[in-house]
PDB file of C-alpha atoms in Angstrom:
ATOM      1  CA  ILE W   1       3.665   1.957 -16.470  1.00 58.00           C
ATOM      2  CA  LEU W   2       5.621   3.468 -12.896  1.00 70.00           C
ATOM      3  CA  ASN W   3       8.313   0.874 -12.555  1.00 84.00           C
ATOM      4  CA  VAL W   4       9.392   0.859  -8.388  1.00 92.00           C
ATOM      5  CA  GLU W   5      11.715  -1.643  -7.603  1.00 94.00           C
ATOM      6  CA  GLN W   6      12.868  -2.903  -4.372  1.00 96.00           C
ATOM      7  CA  SER W   7      16.401  -4.888  -3.253  1.00 96.00           C
ATOM      8  CA  PRO W   8      16.931  -7.132  -1.732  1.00 96.00           C
ATOM      9  CA  GLN W   9      13.449  -9.418  -2.500  1.00 95.00           C
ATOM     10  CA  SER W  10      14.307 -10.684   0.956  1.00 96.00           C
ATOM     11  CA  LEU W  11      16.976 -11.030   3.787  1.00 95.00           C
ATOM     12  CA  HIS W  12      17.674 -12.843   7.192  1.00 97.00           C
ATOM     13  CA  VAL W  13      19.813 -11.252   8.883  1.00 97.00           C
ATOM     14  CA  GLN W  14      21.274 -11.919  12.844  1.00 97.00           C
ATOM     15  CA  GLU W  15      19.755 -10.205  15.917  1.00 97.00           C
ATOM     16  CA  GLY W  16      21.782  -6.837  16.644  1.00 97.00           C
ATOM     17  CA  ASP W  17      23.187  -6.680  12.847  1.00 97.00           C
ATOM     18  CA  SER W  18      22.681  -3.831  10.940  1.00 97.00           C
ATOM     19  CA  THR W  19      20.932  -4.021   7.794  1.00 97.00           C
ATOM     20  CA  ASN W  20      20.039  -1.314   4.770  1.00 96.00           C
ATOM     21  CA  PHE W  21      17.467  -2.432   1.744  1.00 94.00           C
ATOM     22  CA  THR W  22      17.250  -0.231  -1.114  1.00 97.00           C
ATOM     23  CA  CYS W  23      14.062   1.452  -3.629  1.00 97.00           C
ATOM     24  CA  SER W  24      14.640   2.942  -7.054  1.00 96.00           C
ATOM     25  CA  PHE W  25      11.764   5.566  -8.325  1.00 94.00           C
ATOM     26  CA  PRO W  26      11.732   7.266 -11.630  1.00 89.00           C
ATOM     27  CA  SER W  27      13.879  10.574 -10.898  1.00 84.00           C
ATOM     28  CA  SER W  28      11.489  12.419 -13.707  1.00 82.00           C
ATOM     29  CA  ASN W  29       8.376  14.143 -12.084  1.00 80.00           C
ATOM     30  CA  PHE W  30       9.004  13.250  -8.338  1.00 85.00           C
ATOM     31  CA  TYR W  31       6.675  14.012  -5.966  1.00 90.00           C
ATOM     32  CA  ALA W  32       7.299  11.990  -2.583  1.00 93.00           C
ATOM     33  CA  LEU W  33       8.107   8.980  -1.688  1.00 95.00           C
ATOM     34  CA  HIS W  34       6.393   6.704   1.187  1.00 96.00           C
ATOM     35  CA  TRP W  35       8.052   3.805   2.910  1.00 97.00           C
ATOM     36  CA  TYR W  36       5.369   1.316   4.868  1.00 97.00           C
ATOM     37  CA  ARG W  37       6.530  -1.632   7.031  1.00 96.00           C
ATOM     38  CA  TRP W  38       4.155  -4.857   6.534  1.00 94.00           C
ATOM     39  CA  GLU W  39       4.293  -7.465   9.000  1.00 93.00           C
ATOM     40  CA  THR W  40       2.713 -10.911   8.307  1.00 87.00           C
ATOM     41  CA  ALA W  41      -1.577 -11.029   8.967  1.00 85.00           C
ATOM     42  CA  LYS W  42      -1.489  -7.223   9.536  1.00 88.00           C
ATOM     43  CA  SER W  43      -1.672  -3.979   8.059  1.00 90.00           C
ATOM     44  CA  PRO W  44       0.533  -1.899   5.628  1.00 92.00           C
ATOM     45  CA  GLU W  45       1.848   0.594   8.629  1.00 94.00           C
ATOM     46  CA  ALA W  46       3.437   4.040   7.600  1.00 94.00           C
ATOM     47  CA  LEU W  47       6.889   5.147   8.490  1.00 96.00           C
ATOM     48  CA  PHE W  48       8.393   7.816   6.481  1.00 95.00           C
ATOM     49  CA  VAL W  49       7.260  10.516   3.651  1.00 95.00           C
ATOM     50  CA  MET W  50      10.239  11.989   2.340  1.00 95.00           C
ATOM     51  CA  THR W  51       9.628  15.123  -0.560  1.00 93.00           C
ATOM     52  CA  LEU W  52      13.486  16.975  -0.297  1.00 92.00           C
ATOM     53  CA  ASN W  53      16.146  15.674  -2.723  1.00 92.00           C
ATOM     54  CA  GLY W  54      19.018  14.849   0.511  1.00 93.00           C
ATOM     55  CA  ASP W  55      16.413  13.841   3.057  1.00 93.00           C
ATOM     56  CA  GLU W  56      16.989  12.250   5.818  1.00 96.00           C
ATOM     57  CA  LYS W  57      14.867  10.602   8.399  1.00 96.00           C
ATOM     58  CA  LYS W  58      14.859   8.667  11.540  1.00 96.00           C
ATOM     59  CA  LYS W  59      11.933   6.928  13.933  1.00 94.00           C
ATOM     60  CA  GLY W  60      14.109   5.483  16.497  1.00 95.00           C
ATOM     61  CA  ARG W  61      16.802   3.436  14.787  1.00 97.00           C
ATOM     62  CA  ILE W  62      14.885   3.468  11.646  1.00 97.00           C
ATOM     63  CA  SER W  63      16.017   5.872   9.128  1.00 98.00           C
ATOM     64  CA  ALA W  64      15.943   6.634   5.353  1.00 98.00           C
ATOM     65  CA  THR W  65      17.763   8.838   2.948  1.00 97.00           C
ATOM     66  CA  LEU W  66      16.743  10.040  -0.568  1.00 97.00           C
ATOM     67  CA  ASN W  67      18.137  11.138  -4.180  1.00 96.00           C
ATOM     68  CA  THR W  68      15.236  12.574  -6.666  1.00 94.00           C
ATOM     69  CA  LYS W  69      17.825  13.072  -8.272  1.00 93.00           C
ATOM     70  CA  GLU W  70      18.697   9.226  -8.702  1.00 94.00           C
ATOM     71  CA  GLY W  71      16.168   8.162  -8.395  1.00 94.00           C
ATOM     72  CA  TYR W  72      17.053   5.643  -4.923  1.00 95.00           C
ATOM     73  CA  SER W  73      15.549   5.730  -1.075  1.00 97.00           C
ATOM     74  CA  TYR W  74      18.270   4.017   1.374  1.00 98.00           C
ATOM     75  CA  LEU W  75      16.030   2.224   4.288  1.00 98.00           C
ATOM     76  CA  TYR W  76      18.742   1.470   7.395  1.00 98.00           C
ATOM     77  CA  ILE W  77      17.910  -0.271  10.611  1.00 98.00           C
ATOM     78  CA  LYS W  78      20.313  -0.069  12.663  1.00 97.00           C
ATOM     79  CA  GLY W  79      20.946  -2.909  15.913  1.00 97.00           C
ATOM     80  CA  SER W  80      18.588  -5.284  14.029  1.00 97.00           C
ATOM     81  CA  GLN W  81      15.556  -6.670  16.433  1.00 97.00           C
ATOM     82  CA  PRO W  82      13.445  -9.585  15.977  1.00 96.00           C
ATOM     83  CA  GLU W  83      10.508  -7.161  16.528  1.00 95.00           C
ATOM     84  CA  ASP W  84      11.731  -5.570  12.986  1.00 97.00           C
ATOM     85  CA  SER W  85      10.790  -9.279  11.401  1.00 97.00           C
ATOM     86  CA  ALA W  86       8.243  -7.774   8.979  1.00 97.00           C
ATOM     87  CA  THR W  87       8.452  -6.472   4.892  1.00 96.00           C
ATOM     88  CA  TYR W  88       8.964  -2.970   3.693  1.00 97.00           C
ATOM     89  CA  LEU W  89       7.345  -1.491   0.896  1.00 96.00           C
ATOM     90  CA  CYS W  90       8.355   1.737  -0.990  1.00 96.00           C
ATOM     91  CA  ALA W  91       5.598   3.910  -2.862  1.00 94.00           C
ATOM     92  CA  PHE W  92       6.244   6.239  -5.467  1.00 91.00           C
ATOM     93  CA  LYS W  93       3.905   8.784  -5.313  1.00 88.00           C
ATOM     94  CA  TYR W  94       2.616  10.047  -8.545  1.00 80.00           C
ATOM     95  CA  SER W  95       0.043  13.191 -10.378  1.00 76.00           C
ATOM     96  CA  GLY W  96      -2.188  10.538 -12.240  1.00 66.00           C
ATOM     97  CA  ALA W  97      -6.031  11.269 -13.524  1.00 61.00           C
ATOM     98  CA  GLY W  98      -5.990  14.057 -11.958  1.00 64.00           C
ATOM     99  CA  SER W  99      -4.934  12.860  -8.584  1.00 70.00           C
ATOM    100  CA  TYR W 100      -1.977  11.659  -6.665  1.00 78.00           C
ATOM    101  CA  GLN W 101      -1.603   7.870  -6.736  1.00 82.00           C
ATOM    102  CA  LEU W 102       0.676   5.579  -5.020  1.00 87.00           C
ATOM    103  CA  THR W 103       2.946   3.378  -6.883  1.00 89.00           C
ATOM    104  CA  PHE W 104       4.241   0.051  -4.724  1.00 92.00           C
ATOM    105  CA  GLY W 105       7.379  -1.669  -5.405  1.00 94.00           C
ATOM    106  CA  LYS W 106       6.934  -5.826  -4.520  1.00 93.00           C
ATOM    107  CA  GLY W 107       8.640  -5.291  -0.845  1.00 95.00           C
ATOM    108  CA  THR W 108      12.125  -5.911   1.272  1.00 97.00           C
ATOM    109  CA  LYS W 109      11.427  -8.850   3.550  1.00 96.00           C
ATOM    110  CA  LEU W 110      13.288  -8.916   6.084  1.00 97.00           C
ATOM    111  CA  SER W 111      13.779 -11.308   8.535  1.00 97.00           C
ATOM    112  CA  VAL W 112      16.095 -11.252  12.144  1.00 97.00           C
ATOM    113  CA  ILE W 113      16.917 -14.320  13.575  1.00 96.00           C
ATOM    114  CA  PRO W 114      17.498 -15.154  16.885  1.00 94.00           C
TER     115      PRO W 114
ATOM    116  CA  ASP U   1     -10.111   0.918  18.250  1.00 62.00           C
ATOM    117  CA  THR U   2      -9.739  -0.215  14.402  1.00 69.00           C
ATOM    118  CA  ALA U   3      -8.973   2.610  12.495  1.00 91.00           C
ATOM    119  CA  VAL U   4      -9.771   1.157   8.933  1.00 96.00           C
ATOM    120  CA  SER U   5     -11.750  -2.571   8.834  1.00 95.00           C
ATOM    121  CA  GLN U   6     -12.655  -4.470   6.217  1.00 96.00           C
ATOM    122  CA  THR U   7     -15.636  -7.063   6.074  1.00 96.00           C
ATOM    123  CA  PRO U   8     -15.127  -9.817   5.313  1.00 97.00           C
ATOM    124  CA  LYS U   9     -12.296 -10.856   6.014  1.00 95.00           C
ATOM    125  CA  TYR U  10     -12.654 -14.341   4.084  1.00 97.00           C
ATOM    126  CA  LEU U  11     -14.616 -13.945   1.256  1.00 97.00           C
ATOM    127  CA  VAL U  12     -14.922 -17.680  -0.318  1.00 97.00           C
ATOM    128  CA  THR U  13     -17.576 -17.526  -3.858  1.00 97.00           C
ATOM    129  CA  GLN U  14     -18.312 -19.558  -6.471  1.00 97.00           C
ATOM    130  CA  MET U  15     -17.685 -17.596 -10.636  1.00 97.00           C
ATOM    131  CA  GLY U  16     -20.410 -16.327 -11.685  1.00 97.00           C
ATOM    132  CA  ASN U  17     -21.648 -14.167  -8.100  1.00 97.00           C
ATOM    133  CA  ASP U  18     -21.930 -11.407  -6.815  1.00 97.00           C
ATOM    134  CA  LYS U  19     -20.221  -9.791  -3.222  1.00 97.00           C
ATOM    135  CA  SER U  20     -19.290  -7.216  -1.478  1.00 97.00           C
ATOM    136  CA  ILE U  21     -16.505  -5.939   0.612  1.00 98.00           C
ATOM    137  CA  LYS U  22     -16.697  -3.431   3.230  1.00 97.00           C
ATOM    138  CA  CYS U  23     -14.497  -0.819   4.181  1.00 97.00           C
ATOM    139  CA  GLU U  24     -15.178   1.678   7.058  1.00 97.00           C
ATOM    140  CA  GLN U  25     -12.459   4.277   8.308  1.00 96.00           C
ATOM    141  CA  ASN U  26     -13.378   6.153  11.668  1.00 95.00           C
ATOM    142  CA  LEU U  27     -10.569   8.624  11.310  1.00 94.00           C
ATOM    143  CA  GLY U  28     -12.519  11.565   9.362  1.00 93.00           C
ATOM    144  CA  HIS U  29     -10.349  11.262   6.042  1.00 94.00           C
ATOM    145  CA  ASP U  30     -11.910  12.569   3.476  1.00 91.00           C
ATOM    146  CA  THR U  31     -10.222  10.213   0.056  1.00 92.00           C
ATOM    147  CA  MET U  32     -10.473   6.083   0.681  1.00 94.00           C
ATOM    148  CA  TYR U  33      -9.307   3.911  -2.112  1.00 94.00           C
ATOM    149  CA  TRP U  34      -9.295  -0.059  -2.943  1.00 95.00           C
ATOM    150  CA  TYR U  35      -6.241  -1.805  -3.560  1.00 94.00           C
ATOM    151  CA  LYS U  36      -5.757  -5.527  -4.810  1.00 94.00           C
ATOM    152  CA  GLN U  37      -2.900  -7.239  -3.956  1.00 92.00           C
ATOM    153  CA  ASP U  38      -1.754  -9.780  -7.574  1.00 83.00           C
ATOM    154  CA  SER U  39      -0.230 -12.692  -7.732  1.00 79.00           C
ATOM    155  CA  LYS U  40       3.012 -11.263  -8.001  1.00 78.00           C
ATOM    156  CA  LYS U  41       2.650  -9.361  -4.503  1.00 79.00           C
ATOM    157  CA  PHE U  42       2.470  -5.867  -5.469  1.00 85.00           C
ATOM    158  CA  LEU U  43      -0.433  -3.896  -4.007  1.00 90.00           C
ATOM    159  CA  LYS U  44      -1.746  -1.554  -7.438  1.00 90.00           C
ATOM    160  CA  ILE U  45      -4.997   1.127  -7.131  1.00 90.00           C
ATOM    161  CA  MET U  46      -7.917   0.274  -8.088  1.00 92.00           C
ATOM    162  CA  PHE U  47      -9.331   2.985  -6.946  1.00 89.00           C
ATOM    163  CA  SER U  48      -9.419   6.199  -5.158  1.00 89.00           C
ATOM    164  CA  TYR U  49     -12.530   8.476  -3.908  1.00 90.00           C
ATOM    165  CA  ASN U  50     -12.255  12.285  -2.762  1.00 85.00           C
ATOM    166  CA  ASN U  51     -15.364  14.252  -2.164  1.00 74.00           C
ATOM    167  CA  LYS U  52     -18.203  12.420  -4.330  1.00 71.00           C
ATOM    168  CA  GLU U  53     -15.323  12.431  -6.977  1.00 80.00           C
ATOM    169  CA  LEU U  54     -13.911   8.841  -8.289  1.00 83.00           C
ATOM    170  CA  ILE U  55     -10.695   8.028 -10.117  1.00 78.00           C
ATOM    171  CA  ILE U  56     -10.655   4.572 -11.340  1.00 73.00           C
ATOM    172  CA  ASN U  57      -7.720   2.639 -12.267  1.00 78.00           C
ATOM    173  CA  GLU U  58      -8.434   2.002 -16.258  1.00 73.00           C
ATOM    174  CA  THR U  59      -6.744  -1.345 -16.359  1.00 84.00           C
ATOM    175  CA  VAL U  60     -10.311  -2.343 -13.789  1.00 89.00           C
ATOM    176  CA  PRO U  61     -13.446  -4.483 -15.330  1.00 91.00           C
ATOM    177  CA  ASN U  62     -16.259  -2.703 -15.374  1.00 91.00           C
ATOM    178  CA  ARG U  63     -17.264  -5.286 -12.941  1.00 96.00           C
ATOM    179  CA  PHE U  64     -15.782  -3.817 -10.269  1.00 95.00           C
ATOM    180  CA  SER U  65     -17.336  -0.583  -8.856  1.00 92.00           C
ATOM    181  CA  PRO U  66     -17.271   0.972  -5.565  1.00 91.00           C
ATOM    182  CA  LYS U  67     -19.654   2.677  -3.403  1.00 91.00           C
ATOM    183  CA  SER U  68     -20.003   5.505  -0.835  1.00 90.00           C
ATOM    184  CA  PRO U  69     -22.837   5.725   1.143  1.00 90.00           C
ATOM    185  CA  ASP U  70     -21.232   8.635   3.257  1.00 90.00           C
ATOM    186  CA  LYS U  71     -17.690   9.844   3.954  1.00 89.00           C
ATOM    187  CA  ALA U  72     -16.965   6.807   6.088  1.00 93.00           C
ATOM    188  CA  HIS U  73     -17.665   3.660   3.874  1.00 94.00           C
ATOM    189  CA  LEU U  74     -16.717   2.713   0.863  1.00 94.00           C
ATOM    190  CA  ASN U  75     -17.481  -0.366  -0.193  1.00 95.00           C
ATOM    191  CA  LEU U  76     -16.558  -2.430  -3.153  1.00 96.00           C
ATOM    192  CA  HIS U  77     -18.564  -4.216  -5.303  1.00 96.00           C
ATOM    193  CA  ILE U  78     -18.353  -7.377  -8.048  1.00 97.00           C
ATOM    194  CA  ASN U  79     -20.342  -8.508 -10.482  1.00 97.00           C
ATOM    195  CA  SER U  80     -19.913 -11.868 -11.869  1.00 97.00           C
ATOM    196  CA  LEU U  81     -16.538 -12.848 -10.311  1.00 97.00           C
ATOM    197  CA  GLU U  82     -13.962 -14.827 -12.177  1.00 96.00           C
ATOM    198  CA  LEU U  83     -10.973 -17.304 -11.200  1.00 95.00           C
ATOM    199  CA  GLY U  84      -8.653 -14.245 -11.581  1.00 93.00           C
ATOM    200  CA  ASP U  85     -10.375 -12.315  -8.775  1.00 95.00           C
ATOM    201  CA  SER U  86      -9.191 -14.049  -6.171  1.00 95.00           C
ATOM    202  CA  ALA U  87      -6.990 -11.687  -5.113  1.00 95.00           C
ATOM    203  CA  VAL U  88      -5.820 -10.084  -1.083  1.00 95.00           C
ATOM    204  CA  TYR U  89      -7.708  -6.822  -1.780  1.00 96.00           C
ATOM    205  CA  PHE U  90      -7.330  -4.052   0.965  1.00 96.00           C
ATOM    206  CA  CYS U  91      -9.209  -0.420   2.072  1.00 97.00           C
ATOM    207  CA  ALA U  92      -7.023   2.718   2.239  1.00 96.00           C
ATOM    208  CA  SER U  93      -7.716   6.137   3.831  1.00 95.00           C
ATOM    209  CA  SER U  94      -6.100   9.074   4.047  1.00 93.00           C
ATOM    210  CA  PHE U  95      -7.252  12.839   5.006  1.00 91.00           C
ATOM    211  CA  THR U  96      -6.778  13.876   1.686  1.00 86.00           C
ATOM    212  CA  SER U  97      -5.260  12.827  -1.619  1.00 82.00           C
ATOM    213  CA  GLY U  98      -1.916  14.739  -1.381  1.00 84.00           C
ATOM    214  CA  ILE U  99       1.459  14.909  -2.422  1.00 85.00           C
ATOM    215  CA  THR U 100       2.316  13.640   1.604  1.00 87.00           C
ATOM    216  CA  ASP U 101      -0.640  12.190   3.376  1.00 88.00           C
ATOM    217  CA  THR U 102      -0.219   9.011   4.526  1.00 91.00           C
ATOM    218  CA  GLN U 103      -2.715   6.346   4.009  1.00 94.00           C
ATOM    219  CA  TYR U 104      -4.141   4.177   6.774  1.00 95.00           C
ATOM    220  CA  PHE U 105      -4.580   0.243   5.239  1.00 96.00           C
ATOM    221  CA  GLY U 106      -7.281  -2.162   6.315  1.00 95.00           C
ATOM    222  CA  PRO U 107      -6.611  -6.003   7.572  1.00 93.00           C
ATOM    223  CA  GLY U 108      -7.463  -7.168   3.694  1.00 95.00           C
ATOM    224  CA  THR U 109      -9.978  -8.883   2.930  1.00 96.00           C
ATOM    225  CA  ARG U 110      -8.637 -12.643   0.988  1.00 95.00           C
ATOM    226  CA  LEU U 111     -11.222 -13.063  -2.112  1.00 96.00           C
ATOM    227  CA  THR U 112     -11.300 -16.743  -3.241  1.00 96.00           C
ATOM    228  CA  VAL U 113     -12.879 -17.498  -6.201  1.00 97.00           C
ATOM    229  CA  LEU U 114     -13.590 -21.287  -7.126  1.00 96.00           C
TER     230      LEU U 114
END
């Protein structure tokens, strides 16, 4: 069983605050880590795909880092805005049954208070 | 223009019935997936389908069967519905089933079995 853990489960921040949350995954047989953003009543949307240890990706005010040796990734949001309110999912890509599959964490639900 | 669409959005049915959920993608992707969002809110892979090759998650009961009439469609058939099948089902697609391929999700179908 592959465990992908995300913390915290939920988070409330004031508009303008910066925040970060964690995704932990198995450090062996690493292929890739995906981050998704899931707004209420919408579909999950891809943010980043990360494959290399030490990788850092950025998209506007959102960035992510990757440590494959210790099995964690951080997602940072700088100057949170109400529109950042969503659940942020990470997913670990593994090889199973002859293909690559994603196993998802439960997500971190972010609420940005205006 | 909806990239990945699912119908119906809501499905309420009686135990023992047989039902289908349709999924269509207009992205020209080769691989399609079905996920189940369980009671603990995890997204769990049920099937992936790539160029007529079906990869099944071994934990999925054989009452569930995917059917792909063509590359753009992957429908989910469920026989003899049980109460525990109540969940939100998501379809997704990706260009290939490779390590870094981003998956694009549909809006989900909420199935309620009474």
